[in-house]
Tab-separated table of C-alpha atoms in Angstrom:
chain	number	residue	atom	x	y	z
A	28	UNK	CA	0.000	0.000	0.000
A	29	UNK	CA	1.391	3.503	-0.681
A	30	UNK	CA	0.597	5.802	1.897
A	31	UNK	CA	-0.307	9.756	1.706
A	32	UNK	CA	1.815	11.769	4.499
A	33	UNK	CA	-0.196	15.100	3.783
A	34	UNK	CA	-3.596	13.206	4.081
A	35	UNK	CA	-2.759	10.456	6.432
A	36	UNK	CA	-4.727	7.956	4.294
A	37	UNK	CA	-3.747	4.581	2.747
A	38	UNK	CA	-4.270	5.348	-1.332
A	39	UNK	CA	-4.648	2.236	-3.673
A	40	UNK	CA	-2.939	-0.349	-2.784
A	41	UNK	CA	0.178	-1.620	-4.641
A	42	UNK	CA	-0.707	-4.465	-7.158
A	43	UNK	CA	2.430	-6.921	-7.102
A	44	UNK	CA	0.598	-9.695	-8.998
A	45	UNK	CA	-0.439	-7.414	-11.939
A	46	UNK	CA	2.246	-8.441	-14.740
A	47	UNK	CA	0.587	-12.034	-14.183
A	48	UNK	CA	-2.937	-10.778	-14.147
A	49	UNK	CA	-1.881	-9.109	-17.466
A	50	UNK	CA	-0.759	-12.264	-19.056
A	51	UNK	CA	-3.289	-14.332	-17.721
A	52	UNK	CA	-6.126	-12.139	-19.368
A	53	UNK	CA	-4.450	-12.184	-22.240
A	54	UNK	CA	-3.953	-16.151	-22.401
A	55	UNK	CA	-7.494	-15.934	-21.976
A	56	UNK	CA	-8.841	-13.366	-24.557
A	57	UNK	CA	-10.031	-11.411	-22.172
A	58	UNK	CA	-10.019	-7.510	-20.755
A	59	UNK	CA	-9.394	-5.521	-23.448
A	60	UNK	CA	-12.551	-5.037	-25.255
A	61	UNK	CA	-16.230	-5.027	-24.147
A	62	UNK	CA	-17.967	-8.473	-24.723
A	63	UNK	CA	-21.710	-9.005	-25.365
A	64	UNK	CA	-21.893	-12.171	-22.933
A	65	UNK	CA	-19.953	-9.852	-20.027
A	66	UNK	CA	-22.618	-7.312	-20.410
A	67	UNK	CA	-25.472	-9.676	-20.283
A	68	UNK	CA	-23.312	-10.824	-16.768
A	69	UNK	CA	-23.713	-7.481	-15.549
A	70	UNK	CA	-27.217	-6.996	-16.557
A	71	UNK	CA	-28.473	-9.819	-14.894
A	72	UNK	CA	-26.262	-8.673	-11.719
A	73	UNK	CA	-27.909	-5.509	-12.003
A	74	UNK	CA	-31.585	-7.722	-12.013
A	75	UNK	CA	-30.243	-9.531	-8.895
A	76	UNK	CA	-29.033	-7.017	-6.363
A	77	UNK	CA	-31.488	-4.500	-7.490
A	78	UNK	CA	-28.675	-1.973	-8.456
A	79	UNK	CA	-28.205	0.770	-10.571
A	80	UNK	CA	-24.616	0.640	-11.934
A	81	UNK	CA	-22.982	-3.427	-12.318
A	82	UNK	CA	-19.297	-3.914	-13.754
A	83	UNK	CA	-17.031	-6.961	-14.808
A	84	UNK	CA	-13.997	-5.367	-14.053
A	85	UNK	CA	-10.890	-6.438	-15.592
A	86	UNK	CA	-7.524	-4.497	-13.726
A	87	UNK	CA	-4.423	-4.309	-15.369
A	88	UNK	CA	-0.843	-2.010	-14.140
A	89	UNK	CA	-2.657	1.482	-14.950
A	90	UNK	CA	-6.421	1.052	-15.433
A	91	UNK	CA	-9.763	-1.208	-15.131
A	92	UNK	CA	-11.249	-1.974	-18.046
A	93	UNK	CA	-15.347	-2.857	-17.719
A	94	UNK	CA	-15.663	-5.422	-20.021
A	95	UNK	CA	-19.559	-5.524	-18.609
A	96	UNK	CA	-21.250	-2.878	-17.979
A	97	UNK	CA	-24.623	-2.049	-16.705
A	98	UNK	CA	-25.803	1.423	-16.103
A	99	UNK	CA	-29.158	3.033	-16.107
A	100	UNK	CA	-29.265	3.639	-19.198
A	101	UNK	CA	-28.019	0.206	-20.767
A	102	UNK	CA	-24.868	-0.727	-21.708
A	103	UNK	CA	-21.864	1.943	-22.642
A	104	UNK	CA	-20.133	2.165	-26.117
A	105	UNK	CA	-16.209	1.889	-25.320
A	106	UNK	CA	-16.050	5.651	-26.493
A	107	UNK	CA	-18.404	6.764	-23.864
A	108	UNK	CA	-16.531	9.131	-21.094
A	109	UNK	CA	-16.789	9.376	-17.906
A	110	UNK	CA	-17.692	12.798	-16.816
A	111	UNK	CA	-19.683	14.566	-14.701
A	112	UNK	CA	-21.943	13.176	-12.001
A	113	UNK	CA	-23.108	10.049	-12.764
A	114	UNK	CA	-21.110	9.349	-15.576
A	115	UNK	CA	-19.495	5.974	-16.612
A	116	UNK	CA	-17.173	4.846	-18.877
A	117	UNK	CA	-15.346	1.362	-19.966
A	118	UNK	CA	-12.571	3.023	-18.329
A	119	UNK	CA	-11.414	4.128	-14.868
A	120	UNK	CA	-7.943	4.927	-13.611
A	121	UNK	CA	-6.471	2.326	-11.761
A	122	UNK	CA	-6.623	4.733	-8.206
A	123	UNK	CA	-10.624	5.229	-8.799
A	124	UNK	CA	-13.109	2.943	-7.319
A	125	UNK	CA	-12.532	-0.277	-4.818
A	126	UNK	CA	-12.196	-2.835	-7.446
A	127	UNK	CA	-8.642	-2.949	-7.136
A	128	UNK	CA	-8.608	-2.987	-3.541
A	129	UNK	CA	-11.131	-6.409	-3.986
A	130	UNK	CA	-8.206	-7.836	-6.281
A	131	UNK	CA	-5.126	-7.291	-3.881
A	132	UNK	CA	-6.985	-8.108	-0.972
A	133	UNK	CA	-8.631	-10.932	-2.628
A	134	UNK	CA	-11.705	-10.682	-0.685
A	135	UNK	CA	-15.143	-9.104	-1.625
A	136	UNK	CA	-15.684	-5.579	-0.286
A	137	UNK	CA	-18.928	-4.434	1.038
A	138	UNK	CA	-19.428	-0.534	1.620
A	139	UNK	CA	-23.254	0.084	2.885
A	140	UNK	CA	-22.224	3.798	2.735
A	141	UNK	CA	-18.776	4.706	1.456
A	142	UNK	CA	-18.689	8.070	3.624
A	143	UNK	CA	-18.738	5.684	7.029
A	144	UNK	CA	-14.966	4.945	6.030
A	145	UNK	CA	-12.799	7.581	5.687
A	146	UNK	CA	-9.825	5.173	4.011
A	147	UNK	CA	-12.905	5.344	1.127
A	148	UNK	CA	-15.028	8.211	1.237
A	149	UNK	CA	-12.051	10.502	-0.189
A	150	UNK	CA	-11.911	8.237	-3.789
A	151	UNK	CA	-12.464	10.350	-6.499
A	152	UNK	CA	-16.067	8.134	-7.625
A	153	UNK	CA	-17.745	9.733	-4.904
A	154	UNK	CA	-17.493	13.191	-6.107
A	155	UNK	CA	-17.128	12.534	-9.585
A	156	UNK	CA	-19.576	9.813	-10.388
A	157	UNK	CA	-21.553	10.238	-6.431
A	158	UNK	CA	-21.062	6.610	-5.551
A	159	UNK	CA	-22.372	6.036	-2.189
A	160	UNK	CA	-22.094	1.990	-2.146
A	161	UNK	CA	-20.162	-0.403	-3.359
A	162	UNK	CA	-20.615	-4.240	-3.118
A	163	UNK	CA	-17.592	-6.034	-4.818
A	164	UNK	CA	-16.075	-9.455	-5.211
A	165	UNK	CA	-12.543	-10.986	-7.174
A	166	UNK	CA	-12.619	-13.047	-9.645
A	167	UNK	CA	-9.792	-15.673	-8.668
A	168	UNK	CA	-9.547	-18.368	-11.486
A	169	UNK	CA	-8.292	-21.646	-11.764
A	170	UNK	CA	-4.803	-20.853	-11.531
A	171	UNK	CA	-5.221	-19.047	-8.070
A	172	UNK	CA	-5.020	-15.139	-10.358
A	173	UNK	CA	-7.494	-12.480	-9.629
A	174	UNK	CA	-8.598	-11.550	-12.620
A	175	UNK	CA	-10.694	-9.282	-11.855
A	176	UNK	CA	-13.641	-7.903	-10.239
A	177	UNK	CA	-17.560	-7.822	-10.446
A	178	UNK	CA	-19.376	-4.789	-8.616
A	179	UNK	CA	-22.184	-3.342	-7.607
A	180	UNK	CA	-22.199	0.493	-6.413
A	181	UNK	CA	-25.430	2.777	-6.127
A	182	UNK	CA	-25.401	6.637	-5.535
A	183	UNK	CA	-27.708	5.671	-2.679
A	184	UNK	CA	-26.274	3.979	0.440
A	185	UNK	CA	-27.666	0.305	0.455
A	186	UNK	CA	-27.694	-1.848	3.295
A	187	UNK	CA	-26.581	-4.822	1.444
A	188	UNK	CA	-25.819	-7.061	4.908
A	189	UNK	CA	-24.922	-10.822	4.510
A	190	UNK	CA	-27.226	-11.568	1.771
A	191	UNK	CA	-25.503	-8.840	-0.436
A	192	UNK	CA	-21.783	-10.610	0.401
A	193	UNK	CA	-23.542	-14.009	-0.307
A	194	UNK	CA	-24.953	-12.942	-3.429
A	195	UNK	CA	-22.102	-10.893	-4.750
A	196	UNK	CA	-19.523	-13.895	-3.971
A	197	UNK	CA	-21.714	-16.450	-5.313
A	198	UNK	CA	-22.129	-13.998	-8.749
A	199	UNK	CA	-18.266	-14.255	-8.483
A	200	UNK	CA	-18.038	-18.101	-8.509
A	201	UNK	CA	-20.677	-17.991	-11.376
A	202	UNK	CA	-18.690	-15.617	-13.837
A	203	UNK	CA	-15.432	-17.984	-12.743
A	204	UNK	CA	-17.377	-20.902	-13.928
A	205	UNK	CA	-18.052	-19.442	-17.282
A	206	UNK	CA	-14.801	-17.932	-18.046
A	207	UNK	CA	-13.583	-21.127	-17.212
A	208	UNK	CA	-15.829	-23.121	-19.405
A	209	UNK	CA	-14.830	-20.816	-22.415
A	210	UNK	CA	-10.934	-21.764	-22.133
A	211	UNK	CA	-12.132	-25.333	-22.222
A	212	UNK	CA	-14.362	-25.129	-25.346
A	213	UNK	CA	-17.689	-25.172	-23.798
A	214	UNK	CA	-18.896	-22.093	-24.069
């Protein structure tokens, strides 16, 4: 983790295992360009949790990538910007968002309301895109990499509980299952 001296809060934490991350996407075709059957992923995550905004996030050294994307409004072109409240794009800086604190921690993250922790409330999505929760888990394949992330954030605080961590991980395990069925063939 890097740590800010003039703000006195941890920042995004260091990524050691993103080189591997990056070929292991690659190996798998994955992460670099928006995918019909990822979007459908994050549609039907947005049907499940009831949520407004849903993401498969793929993280590499400098960026995530949303190779799913769910928004209000349907799914976003990979031209589409982010900016100005509420605004989403395929792309967010690597120090934006929690997704990359799901993939070095390797744990799902559940934020009812991001302004009860301070270590979150100062990311730049809450006053750029006014996300208020977050629900996240990683995407750990077969070969013990986080890939990834999928999310759910709202510009609402949610109280997602138990049920929302047993949902989102279980979402997780799904999207594993497929991505692992399409590097066998069977998808």
């Amino acid at each position: 983790m890097s740590y800010d001296p003039t703000g006195h809060l941890l920042l995004t934490p260091i990524d050691q295992e993103a080189p591997t991350r990056v070929r292991r996407l690659r190996q798998l075709g994955i992460g670099e360009r928006p995918e019909a059957v990822f979007d459908e992923f994050a549609k039907k995550l947005a049907e499940v949790t009831a949520a407004p905004y849903t993401m498969v996030n793929f993280i590499d050294e400098n960026r995530q990538f949303f190779a799913g994307l769910h928004t209000p409004n349907g799914p976003q072109s990979v031209s589409d910007v982010g900016t100005g409240a509420g605004a989403v794009s395929r792309y967010m800086d690597r120090d934006h968002g929690y997704c990359p604190h799901v993939v070095v921690r390797r744990k799902a993250l559940v934020l009812e309301d991001v302004c009860d922790y301070p270590r979150f409330a100062g990311n730049p999505v809450v006053d750029e895109i006014g996300i208020r929760s977050y629900l996240g888990a990683p995407l750990i394949d077969r070969t013990g990499v986080a890939l990834g992330t999928i999310c759910v954030v709202d510009t609402e605080p949610r109280p997602w509980g138990r049920p929302g961590l047993e949902t989102i991980k279980a979402m997780a395990a799904e999207l594993v299952e497929k991505i692992h069925r399409r590097e066998d063939g069977l998808f």
